[in-house]
Amino acid sequence: AFANAYEATKFLAEKKVREDLAAGLPATIFRPSIVVGDSERGAISEFNVIYPFWRLFAHGLLKRVPSRLEHSFNIVPIDFVVRAAFALAHQRESLGKTFHLVTENPPTLETLLELKEEYGNFPPVEVVPPEKFSVDELGPEERQIFSTLDPYLGYLGSSLTFDTTNTRRALVGTGISFPKTDRAFLKKIVDYAIEKGYFLTNSKL
């Protein structure tokens, strides 16, 4: 099932492209996962998708999440997506193919929550198995927050895997490799968000 309407529209768009591919359109399909800051500094122009969760965690506004510690979320640095897409788009052999621009070793929710130890007094977050979680048990404020985050909750509730066979094969010889999205990388993109004031109470979600 689609996690949200955004994923559903991507599916419909790709379906249309595939119809045109069958009719002779020379095209290549790229499927990036959740795009975050670059691998060098963690820099990003807009704080979307995963960043609002971190901000709510930081302010203690999100105390419970329906997920499991071992669940992963696939994030990918924006510079990898751009470099890989340009490199693959220049390969004639890429025409008609689909490439997952993702990380092969996505971080887990446990890794993300452990990161909070490096930032001092971080409010505790309870991870509740999805089948035991009920929005009705939340207070009015948290319930309102969950209604806002509903389109993104699917990203915390599973451990998706992606077939990277095409991407891995096509990147050979380009000097581009799949990105590391370990704890050190998570800290880098969180630090950049802090540097830009994203976690301040008066900044925009």
PDB file of C-alpha atoms in Angstrom:
ATOM      1  CA  ALA A   1       0.000   0.000   0.000  1.00  0.00           C
ATOM      2  CA  PHE A   2       1.068   3.600  -0.499  1.00  0.00           C
ATOM      3  CA  ALA A   3       2.301   5.401   2.609  1.00  0.00           C
ATOM      4  CA  ASN A   4       0.607   8.611   1.487  1.00  0.00           C
ATOM      5  CA  ALA A   5      -0.881  10.498  -1.452  1.00  0.00           C
ATOM      6  CA  TYR A   6       2.585  11.675  -2.501  1.00  0.00           C
ATOM      7  CA  GLU A   7       3.658   8.078  -3.164  1.00  0.00           C
ATOM      8  CA  ALA A   8       0.410   7.394  -5.006  1.00  0.00           C
ATOM      9  CA  THR A   9       0.970  10.337  -7.364  1.00  0.00           C
ATOM     10  CA  LYS A  10       4.527   9.163  -8.042  1.00  0.00           C
ATOM     11  CA  PHE A  11       3.122   5.773  -8.999  1.00  0.00           C
ATOM     12  CA  LEU A  12       0.595   7.329 -11.378  1.00  0.00           C
ATOM     13  CA  ALA A  13       3.294   9.506 -12.951  1.00  0.00           C
ATOM     14  CA  GLU A  14       5.617   6.547 -13.456  1.00  0.00           C
ATOM     15  CA  LYS A  15       2.754   4.516 -14.909  1.00  0.00           C
ATOM     16  CA  LYS A  16       2.252   7.253 -17.511  1.00  0.00           C
ATOM     17  CA  VAL A  17       5.972   7.337 -18.313  1.00  0.00           C
ATOM     18  CA  ARG A  18       5.974   3.558 -18.769  1.00  0.00           C
ATOM     19  CA  GLU A  19       3.080   3.836 -21.226  1.00  0.00           C
ATOM     20  CA  ASP A  20       5.129   6.354 -23.201  1.00  0.00           C
ATOM     21  CA  LEU A  21       8.214   4.140 -22.954  1.00  0.00           C
ATOM     22  CA  ALA A  22       6.234   1.377 -24.602  1.00  0.00           C
ATOM     23  CA  ALA A  23       5.371   3.855 -27.360  1.00  0.00           C
ATOM     24  CA  GLY A  24       9.029   4.665 -27.989  1.00  0.00           C
ATOM     25  CA  LEU A  25       9.835   7.543 -25.603  1.00  0.00           C
ATOM     26  CA  PRO A  26      13.562   7.441 -24.687  1.00  0.00           C
ATOM     27  CA  ALA A  27      13.399   7.829 -20.907  1.00  0.00           C
ATOM     28  CA  THR A  28      15.061   6.651 -17.712  1.00  0.00           C
ATOM     29  CA  ILE A  29      13.260   6.341 -14.379  1.00  0.00           C
ATOM     30  CA  PHE A  30      14.965   7.323 -11.123  1.00  0.00           C
ATOM     31  CA  ARG A  31      13.479   6.464  -7.749  1.00  0.00           C
ATOM     32  CA  PRO A  32      15.213   8.304  -4.890  1.00  0.00           C
ATOM     33  CA  SER A  33      14.194   7.505  -1.328  1.00  0.00           C
ATOM     34  CA  ILE A  34      13.806  10.296   1.285  1.00  0.00           C
ATOM     35  CA  VAL A  35      16.204  13.031   0.147  1.00  0.00           C
ATOM     36  CA  VAL A  36      18.052  14.797   2.974  1.00  0.00           C
ATOM     37  CA  GLY A  37      21.128  17.016   3.359  1.00  0.00           C
ATOM     38  CA  ASP A  38      24.335  16.542   1.420  1.00  0.00           C
ATOM     39  CA  SER A  39      27.023  14.115   2.531  1.00  0.00           C
ATOM     40  CA  GLU A  40      29.658  16.802   3.202  1.00  0.00           C
ATOM     41  CA  ARG A  41      27.863  19.293   5.462  1.00  0.00           C
ATOM     42  CA  GLY A  42      24.315  18.011   5.745  1.00  0.00           C
ATOM     43  CA  ALA A  43      23.169  21.093   3.799  1.00  0.00           C
ATOM     44  CA  ILE A  44      19.626  21.156   2.415  1.00  0.00           C
ATOM     45  CA  SER A  45      17.383  23.962   1.156  1.00  0.00           C
ATOM     46  CA  GLU A  46      14.136  22.719   2.757  1.00  0.00           C
ATOM     47  CA  PHE A  47      13.574  20.667   5.907  1.00  0.00           C
ATOM     48  CA  ASN A  48      10.940  18.159   4.815  1.00  0.00           C
ATOM     49  CA  VAL A  49       9.608  14.663   5.581  1.00  0.00           C
ATOM     50  CA  ILE A  50      11.931  13.335   8.293  1.00  0.00           C
ATOM     51  CA  TYR A  51      13.031  16.682   9.757  1.00  0.00           C
ATOM     52  CA  PRO A  52       9.643  17.579  11.338  1.00  0.00           C
ATOM     53  CA  PHE A  53       9.797  14.351  13.363  1.00  0.00           C
ATOM     54  CA  TRP A  54      13.176  15.332  14.766  1.00  0.00           C
ATOM     55  CA  ARG A  55      11.948  18.788  15.684  1.00  0.00           C
ATOM     56  CA  LEU A  56       8.906  17.406  17.469  1.00  0.00           C
ATOM     57  CA  PHE A  57      11.136  14.916  19.315  1.00  0.00           C
ATOM     58  CA  ALA A  58      13.471  17.737  20.355  1.00  0.00           C
ATOM     59  CA  HIS A  59      10.654  19.815  21.848  1.00  0.00           C
ATOM     60  CA  GLY A  60       8.984  16.887  23.581  1.00  0.00           C
ATOM     61  CA  LEU A  61       5.830  17.330  21.517  1.00  0.00           C
ATOM     62  CA  LEU A  62       5.971  13.804  20.150  1.00  0.00           C
ATOM     63  CA  LYS A  63       6.247  11.447  23.106  1.00  0.00           C
ATOM     64  CA  ARG A  64       5.046   8.208  21.511  1.00  0.00           C
ATOM     65  CA  VAL A  65       5.534   6.829  18.001  1.00  0.00           C
ATOM     66  CA  PRO A  66       3.942   3.743  16.442  1.00  0.00           C
ATOM     67  CA  SER A  67       6.961   1.799  15.258  1.00  0.00           C
ATOM     68  CA  ARG A  68       9.706  -0.621  16.302  1.00  0.00           C
ATOM     69  CA  LEU A  69      13.319   0.153  17.146  1.00  0.00           C
ATOM     70  CA  GLU A  70      14.567  -2.142  14.377  1.00  0.00           C
ATOM     71  CA  HIS A  71      12.486  -0.423  11.711  1.00  0.00           C
ATOM     72  CA  SER A  72      14.599   1.491   9.228  1.00  0.00           C
ATOM     73  CA  PHE A  73      13.963   4.627   7.206  1.00  0.00           C
ATOM     74  CA  ASN A  74      15.740   4.993   3.887  1.00  0.00           C
ATOM     75  CA  ILE A  75      17.302   8.433   3.569  1.00  0.00           C
ATOM     76  CA  VAL A  76      19.716   9.508   0.871  1.00  0.00           C
ATOM     77  CA  PRO A  77      22.017  12.572   0.601  1.00  0.00           C
ATOM     78  CA  ILE A  78      20.971  15.004  -2.089  1.00  0.00           C
ATOM     79  CA  ASP A  79      24.446  15.160  -3.654  1.00  0.00           C
ATOM     80  CA  PHE A  80      24.406  11.394  -4.271  1.00  0.00           C
ATOM     81  CA  VAL A  81      21.009  11.628  -5.962  1.00  0.00           C
ATOM     82  CA  VAL A  82      22.145  14.461  -8.248  1.00  0.00           C
ATOM     83  CA  ARG A  83      25.520  12.937  -9.159  1.00  0.00           C
ATOM     84  CA  ALA A  84      24.121   9.464  -9.738  1.00  0.00           C
ATOM     85  CA  ALA A  85      21.183  10.705 -11.810  1.00  0.00           C
ATOM     86  CA  PHE A  86      23.441  12.794 -14.067  1.00  0.00           C
ATOM     87  CA  ALA A  87      25.943   9.957 -14.497  1.00  0.00           C
ATOM     88  CA  LEU A  88      23.299   7.362 -15.304  1.00  0.00           C
ATOM     89  CA  ALA A  89      21.300   9.670 -17.574  1.00  0.00           C
ATOM     90  CA  HIS A  90      24.388   9.992 -19.809  1.00  0.00           C
ATOM     91  CA  GLN A  91      24.575   6.231 -20.302  1.00  0.00           C
ATOM     92  CA  ARG A  92      22.677   5.124 -23.378  1.00  0.00           C
ATOM     93  CA  GLU A  93      22.242   1.723 -21.713  1.00  0.00           C
ATOM     94  CA  SER A  94      20.120   3.360 -19.002  1.00  0.00           C
ATOM     95  CA  LEU A  95      17.247   4.090 -21.388  1.00  0.00           C
ATOM     96  CA  GLY A  96      14.111   2.209 -20.472  1.00  0.00           C
ATOM     97  CA  LYS A  97      15.488   1.131 -17.101  1.00  0.00           C
ATOM     98  CA  THR A  98      14.595   1.991 -13.506  1.00  0.00           C
ATOM     99  CA  PHE A  99      17.191   2.925 -10.887  1.00  0.00           C
ATOM    100  CA  HIS A 100      16.725   3.077  -7.122  1.00  0.00           C
ATOM    101  CA  LEU A 101      18.823   5.961  -5.770  1.00  0.00           C
ATOM    102  CA  VAL A 102      18.869   4.885  -2.146  1.00  0.00           C
ATOM    103  CA  THR A 103      21.168   3.814   0.654  1.00  0.00           C
ATOM    104  CA  GLU A 104      21.853   0.110   0.907  1.00  0.00           C
ATOM    105  CA  ASN A 105      22.214   0.266   4.704  1.00  0.00           C
ATOM    106  CA  PRO A 106      19.474   2.540   6.036  1.00  0.00           C
ATOM    107  CA  PRO A 107      19.597   3.724   9.667  1.00  0.00           C
ATOM    108  CA  THR A 108      17.121   2.322  12.170  1.00  0.00           C
ATOM    109  CA  LEU A 109      14.828   4.206  14.494  1.00  0.00           C
ATOM    110  CA  GLU A 110      16.991   2.957  17.362  1.00  0.00           C
ATOM    111  CA  THR A 111      20.061   4.641  15.841  1.00  0.00           C
ATOM    112  CA  LEU A 112      18.134   7.890  15.506  1.00  0.00           C
ATOM    113  CA  LEU A 113      16.922   7.830  19.107  1.00  0.00           C
ATOM    114  CA  GLU A 114      20.390   6.943  20.404  1.00  0.00           C
ATOM    115  CA  LEU A 115      21.718  10.045  18.662  1.00  0.00           C
ATOM    116  CA  LYS A 116      19.798  12.215  21.111  1.00  0.00           C
ATOM    117  CA  GLU A 117      22.388  11.372  23.778  1.00  0.00           C
ATOM    118  CA  GLU A 118      24.811  13.718  22.026  1.00  0.00           C
ATOM    119  CA  TYR A 119      22.492  16.694  22.444  1.00  0.00           C
ATOM    120  CA  GLY A 120      22.004  16.912  26.187  1.00  0.00           C
ATOM    121  CA  ASN A 121      18.529  17.009  27.717  1.00  0.00           C
ATOM    122  CA  PHE A 122      16.506  15.332  24.999  1.00  0.00           C
ATOM    123  CA  PRO A 123      12.916  14.418  26.044  1.00  0.00           C
ATOM    124  CA  PRO A 124      12.271  10.653  26.109  1.00  0.00           C
ATOM    125  CA  VAL A 125      10.371   9.064  23.219  1.00  0.00           C
ATOM    126  CA  GLU A 126       8.383   5.861  23.707  1.00  0.00           C
ATOM    127  CA  VAL A 127       8.312   3.475  20.756  1.00  0.00           C
ATOM    128  CA  VAL A 128       5.030   1.561  20.736  1.00  0.00           C
ATOM    129  CA  PRO A 129       4.341  -1.461  18.485  1.00  0.00           C
ATOM    130  CA  PRO A 130       1.911  -0.253  15.781  1.00  0.00           C
ATOM    131  CA  GLU A 131      -0.710  -2.878  16.690  1.00  0.00           C
ATOM    132  CA  LYS A 132      -0.764  -1.561  20.285  1.00  0.00           C
ATOM    133  CA  PHE A 133      -0.837   2.112  19.398  1.00  0.00           C
ATOM    134  CA  SER A 134      -4.074   4.092  19.420  1.00  0.00           C
ATOM    135  CA  VAL A 135      -4.442   7.771  18.589  1.00  0.00           C
ATOM    136  CA  ASP A 136      -7.491   7.823  20.883  1.00  0.00           C
ATOM    137  CA  GLU A 137      -5.202   7.350  23.889  1.00  0.00           C
ATOM    138  CA  LEU A 138      -3.327  10.579  23.137  1.00  0.00           C
ATOM    139  CA  GLY A 139      -4.085  13.980  24.557  1.00  0.00           C
ATOM    140  CA  PRO A 140      -5.681  16.681  22.359  1.00  0.00           C
ATOM    141  CA  GLU A 141      -2.354  18.341  21.506  1.00  0.00           C
ATOM    142  CA  GLU A 142      -0.601  15.103  20.510  1.00  0.00           C
ATOM    143  CA  ARG A 143      -3.677  13.992  18.572  1.00  0.00           C
ATOM    144  CA  GLN A 144      -3.548  17.191  16.547  1.00  0.00           C
ATOM    145  CA  ILE A 145       0.166  16.648  15.874  1.00  0.00           C
ATOM    146  CA  PHE A 146      -0.486  13.119  14.641  1.00  0.00           C
ATOM    147  CA  SER A 147      -3.168  14.312  12.270  1.00  0.00           C
ATOM    148  CA  THR A 148      -0.602  16.694  10.768  1.00  0.00           C
ATOM    149  CA  LEU A 149       2.054  13.973  10.513  1.00  0.00           C
ATOM    150  CA  ASP A 150      -0.280  11.298   9.193  1.00  0.00           C
ATOM    151  CA  PRO A 151       1.134  11.455   5.604  1.00  0.00           C
ATOM    152  CA  TYR A 152       4.609  10.654   6.952  1.00  0.00           C
ATOM    153  CA  LEU A 153       3.876   8.027   9.614  1.00  0.00           C
ATOM    154  CA  GLY A 154       4.237   5.231   7.078  1.00  0.00           C
ATOM    155  CA  TYR A 155       7.946   6.003   6.846  1.00  0.00           C
ATOM    156  CA  LEU A 156       8.424   5.005  10.494  1.00  0.00           C
ATOM    157  CA  GLY A 157       6.306   1.882  10.387  1.00  0.00           C
ATOM    158  CA  SER A 158       8.242  -0.478   8.164  1.00  0.00           C
ATOM    159  CA  SER A 159      11.621  -1.560   6.847  1.00  0.00           C
ATOM    160  CA  LEU A 160      11.413  -1.285   3.085  1.00  0.00           C
ATOM    161  CA  THR A 161      14.044  -2.849   0.858  1.00  0.00           C
ATOM    162  CA  PHE A 162      14.963  -1.734  -2.649  1.00  0.00           C
ATOM    163  CA  ASP A 163      16.472  -3.680  -5.523  1.00  0.00           C
ATOM    164  CA  THR A 164      19.701  -1.835  -6.340  1.00  0.00           C
ATOM    165  CA  THR A 165      20.941  -4.253  -9.009  1.00  0.00           C
ATOM    166  CA  ASN A 166      20.560  -1.799 -11.908  1.00  0.00           C
ATOM    167  CA  THR A 167      22.070   1.109  -9.968  1.00  0.00           C
ATOM    168  CA  ARG A 168      25.020  -0.862  -8.612  1.00  0.00           C
ATOM    169  CA  ARG A 169      25.884  -2.247 -12.039  1.00  0.00           C
ATOM    170  CA  ALA A 170      25.574   1.101 -13.830  1.00  0.00           C
ATOM    171  CA  LEU A 171      27.669   3.037 -11.281  1.00  0.00           C
ATOM    172  CA  VAL A 172      30.731   0.856 -11.873  1.00  0.00           C
ATOM    173  CA  GLY A 173      33.492   3.064 -13.257  1.00  0.00           C
ATOM    174  CA  THR A 174      31.747   6.351 -12.448  1.00  0.00           C
ATOM    175  CA  GLY A 175      33.524   6.936  -9.133  1.00  0.00           C
ATOM    176  CA  ILE A 176      30.127   7.186  -7.427  1.00  0.00           C
ATOM    177  CA  SER A 177      29.245   4.769  -4.636  1.00  0.00           C
ATOM    178  CA  PHE A 178      26.191   4.210  -2.482  1.00  0.00           C
ATOM    179  CA  PRO A 179      26.148   6.630   0.471  1.00  0.00           C
ATOM    180  CA  LYS A 180      26.737   5.803   4.112  1.00  0.00           C
ATOM    181  CA  THR A 181      23.808   6.899   6.250  1.00  0.00           C
ATOM    182  CA  ASP A 182      25.112   5.821   9.624  1.00  0.00           C
ATOM    183  CA  ARG A 183      25.007   7.616  12.969  1.00  0.00           C
ATOM    184  CA  ALA A 184      27.791   9.992  11.909  1.00  0.00           C
ATOM    185  CA  PHE A 185      25.785  11.049   8.858  1.00  0.00           C
ATOM    186  CA  LEU A 186      22.606  11.506  10.911  1.00  0.00           C
ATOM    187  CA  LYS A 187      24.530  13.775  13.278  1.00  0.00           C
ATOM    188  CA  LYS A 188      25.803  15.781  10.332  1.00  0.00           C
ATOM    189  CA  ILE A 189      22.342  16.562   8.980  1.00  0.00           C
ATOM    190  CA  VAL A 190      20.943  17.263  12.453  1.00  0.00           C
ATOM    191  CA  ASP A 191      23.863  19.617  13.184  1.00  0.00           C
ATOM    192  CA  TYR A 192      23.149  21.513   9.960  1.00  0.00           C
ATOM    193  CA  ALA A 193      19.488  21.898  10.933  1.00  0.00           C
ATOM    194  CA  ILE A 194      20.600  23.234  14.331  1.00  0.00           C
ATOM    195  CA  GLU A 195      23.046  25.618  12.646  1.00  0.00           C
ATOM    196  CA  LYS A 196      20.209  27.018  10.514  1.00  0.00           C
ATOM    197  CA  GLY A 197      17.907  27.465  13.506  1.00  0.00           C
ATOM    198  CA  TYR A 198      15.400  24.845  12.415  1.00  0.00           C
ATOM    199  CA  PHE A 199      14.906  23.555  15.946  1.00  0.00           C
ATOM    200  CA  LEU A 200      14.083  26.964  17.405  1.00  0.00           C
ATOM    201  CA  THR A 201      10.508  27.181  18.704  1.00  0.00           C
ATOM    202  CA  ASN A 202       9.595  30.067  16.360  1.00  0.00           C
ATOM    203  CA  SER A 203      10.945  28.441  13.184  1.00  0.00           C
ATOM    204  CA  LYS A 204       8.619  26.977  10.573  1.00  0.00           C
ATOM    205  CA  LEU A 205       7.817  23.254  10.698  1.00  0.00           C
TER     206      LEU A 205
END
